[in-house]
């Protein structure tokens, strides 16, 4: 199967240092090579939030080598599903894409105790997304 045949998902938040990194890591971890995964931010931070790195390590997922990436028009155009997480009007919108907006607390500046419930909510939503993608593939 070629890359173009894989469903592709783009996770977007402002800094691409927390929520979108966790979502991308969970989708990559849980779906493997069945889904093409991207993440980006409208104003990327210099590095991934250390509390996010620690919270993900607790569930066996290493995001310490990830770097925040800038959101590009090309990334949106190359994605089937675009999931925004609090970036508001700065996310470009293109016809024919499926857009979801996940309202999630921002882990920026939070300790690991505050990040854990956000991580758990993201994992649950990603599991639901995988089920939705699998169902769409069967139709």
PDB file of C-alpha atoms in Angstrom:
ATOM      1  CA  UNK A   1       0.000   0.000   0.000  1.00  0.00           C
ATOM      2  CA  UNK A   2       1.409   3.412  -0.907  1.00  0.00           C
ATOM      3  CA  UNK A   3       1.548   6.334   1.513  1.00  0.00           C
ATOM      4  CA  UNK A   4      -1.145   8.132  -0.468  1.00  0.00           C
ATOM      5  CA  UNK A   5      -3.599   5.312   0.249  1.00  0.00           C
ATOM      6  CA  UNK A   6      -3.128   5.669   4.006  1.00  0.00           C
ATOM      7  CA  UNK A   7      -5.525   7.905   5.892  1.00  0.00           C
ATOM      8  CA  UNK A   8      -3.628  10.932   7.174  1.00  0.00           C
ATOM      9  CA  UNK A   9      -4.258  12.954  10.313  1.00  0.00           C
ATOM     10  CA  UNK A  10      -2.820  16.331  11.276  1.00  0.00           C
ATOM     11  CA  UNK A  11      -2.972  17.486  14.907  1.00  0.00           C
ATOM     12  CA  UNK A  12      -2.673  21.244  15.379  1.00  0.00           C
ATOM     13  CA  UNK A  13      -2.268  23.386  18.483  1.00  0.00           C
ATOM     14  CA  UNK A  14      -0.635  26.768  18.973  1.00  0.00           C
ATOM     15  CA  UNK A  15       2.804  25.711  20.208  1.00  0.00           C
ATOM     16  CA  UNK A  16       2.938  22.061  19.016  1.00  0.00           C
ATOM     17  CA  UNK A  17       4.592  21.353  22.369  1.00  0.00           C
ATOM     18  CA  UNK A  18       1.862  19.559  24.300  1.00  0.00           C
ATOM     19  CA  UNK A  19      -1.586  18.466  23.149  1.00  0.00           C
ATOM     20  CA  UNK A  20      -0.800  17.912  19.483  1.00  0.00           C
ATOM     21  CA  UNK A  21       2.448  16.107  20.332  1.00  0.00           C
ATOM     22  CA  UNK A  22       0.627  13.761  22.723  1.00  0.00           C
ATOM     23  CA  UNK A  23      -2.140  13.095  20.197  1.00  0.00           C
ATOM     24  CA  UNK A  24       0.327  12.377  17.386  1.00  0.00           C
ATOM     25  CA  UNK A  25       2.372  10.088  19.622  1.00  0.00           C
ATOM     26  CA  UNK A  26      -0.710   8.140  20.752  1.00  0.00           C
ATOM     27  CA  UNK A  27      -1.981   7.756  17.182  1.00  0.00           C
ATOM     28  CA  UNK A  28       1.438   6.589  15.973  1.00  0.00           C
ATOM     29  CA  UNK A  29       1.749   4.214  18.936  1.00  0.00           C
ATOM     30  CA  UNK A  30      -1.766   2.763  18.670  1.00  0.00           C
ATOM     31  CA  UNK A  31      -2.318   2.710  14.900  1.00  0.00           C
ATOM     32  CA  UNK A  32       1.224   1.955  13.802  1.00  0.00           C
ATOM     33  CA  UNK A  33       1.707   2.184  10.072  1.00  0.00           C
ATOM     34  CA  UNK A  34      -2.033   2.150   9.318  1.00  0.00           C
ATOM     35  CA  UNK A  35      -2.277   5.957   9.561  1.00  0.00           C
ATOM     36  CA  UNK A  36       0.021   8.760   8.444  1.00  0.00           C
ATOM     37  CA  UNK A  37       0.448  11.140  11.393  1.00  0.00           C
ATOM     38  CA  UNK A  38       1.558  14.777  11.474  1.00  0.00           C
ATOM     39  CA  UNK A  39       1.500  17.492  14.100  1.00  0.00           C
ATOM     40  CA  UNK A  40       2.196  21.212  13.872  1.00  0.00           C
ATOM     41  CA  UNK A  41       1.637  24.541  15.571  1.00  0.00           C
ATOM     42  CA  UNK A  42       0.639  28.008  14.436  1.00  0.00           C
ATOM     43  CA  UNK A  43       3.382  29.471  16.689  1.00  0.00           C
ATOM     44  CA  UNK A  44       5.667  26.519  17.531  1.00  0.00           C
ATOM     45  CA  UNK A  45       7.602  26.496  20.784  1.00  0.00           C
ATOM     46  CA  UNK A  46      11.326  25.790  20.972  1.00  0.00           C
ATOM     47  CA  UNK A  47      10.815  22.337  22.505  1.00  0.00           C
ATOM     48  CA  UNK A  48       8.210  19.874  23.704  1.00  0.00           C
ATOM     49  CA  UNK A  49       6.862  20.632  27.189  1.00  0.00           C
ATOM     50  CA  UNK A  50       8.983  18.644  29.718  1.00  0.00           C
ATOM     51  CA  UNK A  51       5.865  17.705  31.721  1.00  0.00           C
ATOM     52  CA  UNK A  52       4.369  16.256  28.524  1.00  0.00           C
ATOM     53  CA  UNK A  53       7.549  14.243  27.897  1.00  0.00           C
ATOM     54  CA  UNK A  54       7.374  12.901  31.474  1.00  0.00           C
ATOM     55  CA  UNK A  55       3.633  12.129  31.312  1.00  0.00           C
ATOM     56  CA  UNK A  56       4.011  10.247  28.044  1.00  0.00           C
ATOM     57  CA  UNK A  57       7.012   8.313  29.403  1.00  0.00           C
ATOM     58  CA  UNK A  58       4.722   7.072  32.203  1.00  0.00           C
ATOM     59  CA  UNK A  59       2.627   5.259  29.582  1.00  0.00           C
ATOM     60  CA  UNK A  60       5.647   3.954  27.681  1.00  0.00           C
ATOM     61  CA  UNK A  61       5.757   6.487  24.842  1.00  0.00           C
ATOM     62  CA  UNK A  62       8.947   8.477  24.293  1.00  0.00           C
ATOM     63  CA  UNK A  63       8.408  11.946  22.795  1.00  0.00           C
ATOM     64  CA  UNK A  64      11.704  13.371  24.049  1.00  0.00           C
ATOM     65  CA  UNK A  65      13.190  13.504  20.532  1.00  0.00           C
ATOM     66  CA  UNK A  66      10.183  15.295  19.005  1.00  0.00           C
ATOM     67  CA  UNK A  67      10.444  18.940  17.993  1.00  0.00           C
ATOM     68  CA  UNK A  68       7.620  21.430  17.496  1.00  0.00           C
ATOM     69  CA  UNK A  69       6.937  22.078  13.817  1.00  0.00           C
ATOM     70  CA  UNK A  70       5.388  25.071  12.088  1.00  0.00           C
ATOM     71  CA  UNK A  71       1.942  24.623  10.570  1.00  0.00           C
ATOM     72  CA  UNK A  72       2.102  24.806   6.788  1.00  0.00           C
ATOM     73  CA  UNK A  73      -0.592  24.983   4.149  1.00  0.00           C
ATOM     74  CA  UNK A  74       1.000  21.904   2.567  1.00  0.00           C
ATOM     75  CA  UNK A  75       0.586  19.868   5.757  1.00  0.00           C
ATOM     76  CA  UNK A  76      -3.117  20.731   5.882  1.00  0.00           C
ATOM     77  CA  UNK A  77      -3.602  19.984   2.196  1.00  0.00           C
ATOM     78  CA  UNK A  78      -1.859  16.601   2.573  1.00  0.00           C
ATOM     79  CA  UNK A  79      -4.109  15.517   5.463  1.00  0.00           C
ATOM     80  CA  UNK A  80      -7.512  13.838   5.343  1.00  0.00           C
ATOM     81  CA  UNK A  81      -8.427  14.773   8.909  1.00  0.00           C
ATOM     82  CA  UNK A  82      -7.296  17.963  10.660  1.00  0.00           C
ATOM     83  CA  UNK A  83      -7.785  18.067  14.416  1.00  0.00           C
ATOM     84  CA  UNK A  84      -7.362  21.456  16.028  1.00  0.00           C
ATOM     85  CA  UNK A  85      -6.764  21.986  19.712  1.00  0.00           C
ATOM     86  CA  UNK A  86      -7.250  25.602  20.593  1.00  0.00           C
ATOM     87  CA  UNK A  87      -5.589  27.358  17.654  1.00  0.00           C
ATOM     88  CA  UNK A  88      -8.783  29.131  16.628  1.00  0.00           C
ATOM     89  CA  UNK A  89      -8.739  31.195  13.471  1.00  0.00           C
ATOM     90  CA  UNK A  90      -5.045  30.613  12.749  1.00  0.00           C
ATOM     91  CA  UNK A  91      -5.736  27.155  11.327  1.00  0.00           C
ATOM     92  CA  UNK A  92      -6.160  27.214   7.535  1.00  0.00           C
ATOM     93  CA  UNK A  93      -9.347  25.615   6.257  1.00  0.00           C
ATOM     94  CA  UNK A  94      -9.630  23.829   2.924  1.00  0.00           C
ATOM     95  CA  UNK A  95     -12.726  22.297   1.331  1.00  0.00           C
ATOM     96  CA  UNK A  96     -12.902  18.520   1.337  1.00  0.00           C
ATOM     97  CA  UNK A  97     -11.012  18.043   4.593  1.00  0.00           C
ATOM     98  CA  UNK A  98     -12.584  16.664   7.734  1.00  0.00           C
ATOM     99  CA  UNK A  99     -12.075  19.074  10.630  1.00  0.00           C
ATOM    100  CA  UNK A 100     -12.498  18.252  14.284  1.00  0.00           C
ATOM    101  CA  UNK A 101     -11.887  20.626  17.169  1.00  0.00           C
ATOM    102  CA  UNK A 102     -10.921  18.983  20.436  1.00  0.00           C
ATOM    103  CA  UNK A 103     -11.473  21.305  23.380  1.00  0.00           C
ATOM    104  CA  UNK A 104      -8.703  20.325  25.753  1.00  0.00           C
ATOM    105  CA  UNK A 105      -6.973  22.082  28.622  1.00  0.00           C
ATOM    106  CA  UNK A 106      -3.573  23.523  27.678  1.00  0.00           C
ATOM    107  CA  UNK A 107      -0.686  21.777  29.465  1.00  0.00           C
ATOM    108  CA  UNK A 108       1.631  24.790  28.957  1.00  0.00           C
ATOM    109  CA  UNK A 109       3.169  25.823  32.255  1.00  0.00           C
ATOM    110  CA  UNK A 110       1.483  22.950  34.107  1.00  0.00           C
ATOM    111  CA  UNK A 111       3.107  20.268  36.223  1.00  0.00           C
ATOM    112  CA  UNK A 112       2.820  16.576  35.484  1.00  0.00           C
ATOM    113  CA  UNK A 113      -0.162  16.217  37.853  1.00  0.00           C
ATOM    114  CA  UNK A 114      -2.151  18.598  35.626  1.00  0.00           C
ATOM    115  CA  UNK A 115      -0.860  17.006  32.411  1.00  0.00           C
ATOM    116  CA  UNK A 116      -1.915  13.424  33.267  1.00  0.00           C
ATOM    117  CA  UNK A 117      -5.686  13.989  32.911  1.00  0.00           C
ATOM    118  CA  UNK A 118      -5.108  15.859  29.624  1.00  0.00           C
ATOM    119  CA  UNK A 119      -2.963  12.951  28.404  1.00  0.00           C
ATOM    120  CA  UNK A 120      -5.663  10.453  29.389  1.00  0.00           C
ATOM    121  CA  UNK A 121      -8.382  12.458  27.627  1.00  0.00           C
ATOM    122  CA  UNK A 122      -6.247  12.665  24.476  1.00  0.00           C
ATOM    123  CA  UNK A 123      -5.609   8.906  24.554  1.00  0.00           C
ATOM    124  CA  UNK A 124      -9.363   8.225  24.802  1.00  0.00           C
ATOM    125  CA  UNK A 125     -10.102  10.583  21.917  1.00  0.00           C
ATOM    126  CA  UNK A 126      -7.346   9.052  19.762  1.00  0.00           C
ATOM    127  CA  UNK A 127      -8.732   5.562  20.411  1.00  0.00           C
ATOM    128  CA  UNK A 128     -12.136   6.822  19.252  1.00  0.00           C
ATOM    129  CA  UNK A 129     -10.535   8.405  16.188  1.00  0.00           C
ATOM    130  CA  UNK A 130      -8.863   5.109  15.263  1.00  0.00           C
ATOM    131  CA  UNK A 131     -12.234   3.356  15.505  1.00  0.00           C
ATOM    132  CA  UNK A 132     -13.817   6.056  13.304  1.00  0.00           C
ATOM    133  CA  UNK A 133     -11.031   5.784  10.714  1.00  0.00           C
ATOM    134  CA  UNK A 134     -11.309   1.985  10.688  1.00  0.00           C
ATOM    135  CA  UNK A 135     -15.087   2.223  10.227  1.00  0.00           C
ATOM    136  CA  UNK A 136     -14.664   4.690   7.350  1.00  0.00           C
ATOM    137  CA  UNK A 137     -12.185   2.343   5.667  1.00  0.00           C
ATOM    138  CA  UNK A 138     -14.714  -0.486   5.769  1.00  0.00           C
ATOM    139  CA  UNK A 139     -17.384   1.478   3.909  1.00  0.00           C
TER     140      UNK A 139
END
